[in-house]
mmCIF file with all atom_site columns, C-alpha atoms in Angstrom:
data_model
loop_
_atom_site.group_PDB
_atom_site.id
_atom_site.type_symbol
_atom_site.label_atom_id
_atom_site.label_alt_id
_atom_site.label_comp_id
_atom_site.label_asym_id
_atom_site.label_entity_id
_atom_site.label_seq_id
_atom_site.pdbx_PDB_ins_code
_atom_site.Cartn_x
_atom_site.Cartn_y
_atom_site.Cartn_z
_atom_site.occupancy
_atom_site.B_iso_or_equiv
_atom_site.pdbx_formal_charge
_atom_site.auth_seq_id
_atom_site.auth_comp_id
_atom_site.auth_asym_id
_atom_site.auth_atom_id
_atom_site.pdbx_PDB_model_num
ATOM 1  C CA . MET M 1 1  ? 16.721  -0.742  -10.141 1.00 0.00 ? 1  MET M CA 1
ATOM 2  C CA . LYS M 1 2  ? 14.672  0.269   -13.214 1.00 0.00 ? 2  LYS M CA 1
ATOM 3  C CA . ALA M 1 3  ? 11.337  -0.547  -11.576 1.00 0.00 ? 3  ALA M CA 1
ATOM 4  C CA . ASP M 1 4  ? 8.109   1.334   -12.212 1.00 0.00 ? 4  ASP M CA 1
ATOM 5  C CA . VAL M 1 5  ? 6.402   0.443   -8.937  1.00 0.00 ? 5  VAL M CA 1
ATOM 6  C CA . ILE M 1 6  ? 6.925   -1.391  -5.641  1.00 0.00 ? 6  ILE M CA 1
ATOM 7  C CA . LEU M 1 7  ? 4.422   -4.204  -5.017  1.00 0.00 ? 7  LEU M CA 1
ATOM 8  C CA . LYS M 1 8  ? 3.708   -4.895  -1.339  1.00 0.00 ? 8  LYS M CA 1
ATOM 9  C CA . ALA M 1 9  ? 1.723   -8.090  -0.807  1.00 0.00 ? 9  ALA M CA 1
ATOM 10 C CA . THR M 1 10 ? -0.055  -8.409  2.542   1.00 0.00 ? 10 THR M CA 1
ATOM 11 C CA . ARG M 1 11 ? -2.860  -10.295 4.316   1.00 0.00 ? 11 ARG M CA 1
ATOM 12 C CA . VAL M 1 12 ? -5.441  -7.497  3.989   1.00 0.00 ? 12 VAL M CA 1
ATOM 13 C CA . GLU M 1 13 ? -6.984  -5.670  1.013   1.00 0.00 ? 13 GLU M CA 1
ATOM 14 C CA . GLY M 1 14 ? -4.643  -2.662  1.185   1.00 0.00 ? 14 GLY M CA 1
ATOM 15 C CA . ILE M 1 15 ? -4.022  0.258   3.537   1.00 0.00 ? 15 ILE M CA 1
ATOM 16 C CA . TYR M 1 16 ? -6.371  1.053   6.409   1.00 0.00 ? 16 TYR M CA 1
ATOM 17 C CA . ASP M 1 17 ? -6.379  3.804   9.023   1.00 0.00 ? 17 ASP M CA 1
ATOM 18 C CA . SER M 1 18 ? -5.977  1.111   11.723  1.00 0.00 ? 18 SER M CA 1
ATOM 19 C CA . ASP M 1 19 ? -5.333  -2.624  11.748  1.00 0.00 ? 19 ASP M CA 1
ATOM 20 C CA . PRO M 1 20 ? -8.388  -4.270  10.124  1.00 0.00 ? 20 PRO M CA 1
ATOM 21 C CA . GLU M 1 21 ? -7.494  -7.578  11.756  1.00 0.00 ? 21 GLU M CA 1
ATOM 22 C CA . LYS M 1 22 ? -7.972  -5.931  15.176  1.00 0.00 ? 22 LYS M CA 1
ATOM 23 C CA . PHE M 1 23 ? -10.527 -3.186  14.538  1.00 0.00 ? 23 PHE M CA 1
ATOM 24 C CA . ALA M 1 24 ? -13.777 -3.906  12.694  1.00 0.00 ? 24 ALA M CA 1
ATOM 25 C CA . ASP M 1 25 ? -14.302 -0.181  12.001  1.00 0.00 ? 25 ASP M CA 1
ATOM 26 C CA . ALA M 1 26 ? -10.940 0.270   10.198  1.00 0.00 ? 26 ALA M CA 1
ATOM 27 C CA . LYS M 1 27 ? -11.363 2.460   7.109   1.00 0.00 ? 27 LYS M CA 1
ATOM 28 C CA . PHE M 1 28 ? -9.865  1.371   3.762   1.00 0.00 ? 28 PHE M CA 1
ATOM 29 C CA . MET M 1 29 ? -7.843  3.956   1.847   1.00 0.00 ? 29 MET M CA 1
ATOM 30 C CA . ALA M 1 30 ? -7.634  3.447   -1.930  1.00 0.00 ? 30 ALA M CA 1
ATOM 31 C CA . GLN M 1 31 ? -4.974  6.176   -2.255  1.00 0.00 ? 31 GLN M CA 1
ATOM 32 C CA . ILE M 1 32 ? -2.699  7.932   0.191   1.00 0.00 ? 32 ILE M CA 1
ATOM 33 C CA . THR M 1 33 ? 0.436   10.057  -0.066  1.00 0.00 ? 33 THR M CA 1
ATOM 34 C CA . TYR M 1 34 ? 3.833   9.076   1.286   1.00 0.00 ? 34 TYR M CA 1
ATOM 35 C CA . ARG M 1 35 ? 3.686   11.972  3.754   1.00 0.00 ? 35 ARG M CA 1
ATOM 36 C CA . ASP M 1 36 ? 0.302   10.859  5.086   1.00 0.00 ? 36 ASP M CA 1
ATOM 37 C CA . VAL M 1 37 ? 1.641   7.332   5.616   1.00 0.00 ? 37 VAL M CA 1
ATOM 38 C CA . LEU M 1 38 ? 4.563   8.768   7.597   1.00 0.00 ? 38 LEU M CA 1
ATOM 39 C CA . HIS M 1 39 ? 2.542   11.371  9.548   1.00 0.00 ? 39 HIS M CA 1
ATOM 40 C CA . ARG M 1 40 ? -0.174  8.876   10.502  1.00 0.00 ? 40 ARG M CA 1
ATOM 41 C CA . ASP M 1 41 ? 2.498   6.298   11.398  1.00 0.00 ? 41 ASP M CA 1
ATOM 42 C CA . LEU M 1 42 ? 0.688   3.666   9.318   1.00 0.00 ? 42 LEU M CA 1
ATOM 43 C CA . LYS M 1 43 ? 2.437   0.309   9.331   1.00 0.00 ? 43 LYS M CA 1
ATOM 44 C CA . VAL M 1 44 ? 2.556   -0.144  5.551   1.00 0.00 ? 44 VAL M CA 1
ATOM 45 C CA . MET M 1 45 ? 6.346   -0.532  5.452   1.00 0.00 ? 45 MET M CA 1
ATOM 46 C CA . ASP M 1 46 ? 9.101   0.822   7.677   1.00 0.00 ? 46 ASP M CA 1
ATOM 47 C CA . SER M 1 47 ? 9.553   4.593   7.524   1.00 0.00 ? 47 SER M CA 1
ATOM 48 C CA . THR M 1 48 ? 12.959  4.348   5.811   1.00 0.00 ? 48 THR M CA 1
ATOM 49 C CA . ALA M 1 49 ? 11.472  2.350   2.921   1.00 0.00 ? 49 ALA M CA 1
ATOM 50 C CA . ILE M 1 50 ? 8.587   4.830   2.581   1.00 0.00 ? 50 ILE M CA 1
ATOM 51 C CA . SER M 1 51 ? 11.044  7.745   2.617   1.00 0.00 ? 51 SER M CA 1
ATOM 52 C CA . LEU M 1 52 ? 13.233  6.141   -0.061  1.00 0.00 ? 52 LEU M CA 1
ATOM 53 C CA . CYS M 1 53 ? 10.190  5.573   -2.267  1.00 0.00 ? 53 CYS M CA 1
ATOM 54 C CA . MET M 1 54 ? 9.103   9.176   -1.692  1.00 0.00 ? 54 MET M CA 1
ATOM 55 C CA . ASP M 1 55 ? 12.585  10.544  -2.532  1.00 0.00 ? 55 ASP M CA 1
ATOM 56 C CA . ASN M 1 56 ? 12.623  8.547   -5.769  1.00 0.00 ? 56 ASN M CA 1
ATOM 57 C CA . GLY M 1 57 ? 8.970   9.041   -6.768  1.00 0.00 ? 57 GLY M CA 1
ATOM 58 C CA . MET M 1 58 ? 8.392   5.275   -6.644  1.00 0.00 ? 58 MET M CA 1
ATOM 59 C CA . PRO M 1 59 ? 4.690   4.426   -6.223  1.00 0.00 ? 59 PRO M CA 1
ATOM 60 C CA . ILE M 1 60 ? 3.745   1.542   -3.914  1.00 0.00 ? 60 ILE M CA 1
ATOM 61 C CA . VAL M 1 61 ? 0.794   -0.775  -4.510  1.00 0.00 ? 61 VAL M CA 1
ATOM 62 C CA . VAL M 1 62 ? -0.342  -2.618  -1.367  1.00 0.00 ? 62 VAL M CA 1
ATOM 63 C CA . PHE M 1 63 ? -2.633  -5.573  -2.045  1.00 0.00 ? 63 PHE M CA 1
ATOM 64 C CA . ASN M 1 64 ? -3.994  -8.825  -0.603  1.00 0.00 ? 64 ASN M CA 1
ATOM 65 C CA . MET M 1 65 ? -1.763  -11.737 -1.577  1.00 0.00 ? 65 MET M CA 1
ATOM 66 C CA . ASN M 1 66 ? -4.346  -14.290 -0.416  1.00 0.00 ? 66 ASN M CA 1
ATOM 67 C CA . GLN M 1 67 ? -7.040  -13.301 -2.909  1.00 0.00 ? 67 GLN M CA 1
ATOM 68 C CA . TYR M 1 68 ? -6.757  -15.566 -5.958  1.00 0.00 ? 68 TYR M CA 1
ATOM 69 C CA . GLY M 1 69 ? -5.604  -13.707 -9.063  1.00 0.00 ? 69 GLY M CA 1
ATOM 70 C CA . ASN M 1 70 ? -4.447  -10.517 -7.325  1.00 0.00 ? 70 ASN M CA 1
ATOM 71 C CA . ILE M 1 71 ? -0.774  -10.912 -8.209  1.00 0.00 ? 71 ILE M CA 1
ATOM 72 C CA . LYS M 1 72 ? -1.610  -11.330 -11.895 1.00 0.00 ? 72 LYS M CA 1
ATOM 73 C CA . ARG M 1 73 ? -4.133  -8.491  -11.767 1.00 0.00 ? 73 ARG M CA 1
ATOM 74 C CA . VAL M 1 74 ? -1.696  -6.022  -10.225 1.00 0.00 ? 74 VAL M CA 1
ATOM 75 C CA . VAL M 1 75 ? 1.122   -7.002  -12.623 1.00 0.00 ? 75 VAL M CA 1
ATOM 76 C CA . MET M 1 76 ? -1.250  -6.509  -15.562 1.00 0.00 ? 76 MET M CA 1
ATOM 77 C CA . GLY M 1 77 ? -1.917  -2.943  -14.336 1.00 0.00 ? 77 GLY M CA 1
ATOM 78 C CA . GLU M 1 78 ? -5.385  -3.507  -12.956 1.00 0.00 ? 78 GLU M CA 1
ATOM 79 C CA . ARG M 1 79 ? -6.418  -1.395  -9.989  1.00 0.00 ? 79 ARG M CA 1
ATOM 80 C CA . VAL M 1 80 ? -5.930  -3.613  -6.905  1.00 0.00 ? 80 VAL M CA 1
ATOM 81 C CA . GLY M 1 81 ? -5.540  -2.629  -3.261  1.00 0.00 ? 81 GLY M CA 1
ATOM 82 C CA . SER M 1 82 ? -4.154  0.759   -2.243  1.00 0.00 ? 82 SER M CA 1
ATOM 83 C CA . LEU M 1 83 ? -1.769  3.142   -3.962  1.00 0.00 ? 83 LEU M CA 1
ATOM 84 C CA . VAL M 1 84 ? 0.865   5.194   -2.114  1.00 0.00 ? 84 VAL M CA 1
ATOM 85 C CA . ARG M 1 85 ? 1.812   8.138   -4.294  1.00 0.00 ? 85 ARG M CA 1
ATOM 86 C CA . PRO M 1 86 ? 3.318   11.641  -4.293  1.00 0.00 ? 86 PRO M CA 1
ATOM 87 C CA . ALA M 1 87 ? 1.153   14.518  -3.065  1.00 0.00 ? 87 ALA M CA 1
#
């Protein structure tokens, strides 16, 4: 595929410990490992996709697609949203 990163656009700012649209006290996570996503059963992407990214060392950036400029910012390498990375 020759990609450097997977970009996952969503309706919220990034990854949270619970659904921020349902729980006001949801905690934002700027960085998290693949294993933590799987062990916490976070609904970032399906577990097969997370596992494939983990096996191939492919980082995932999860960001809010509704915030103006975010797509450009993330493509330009600016820190936006949450990063899923190796341990």
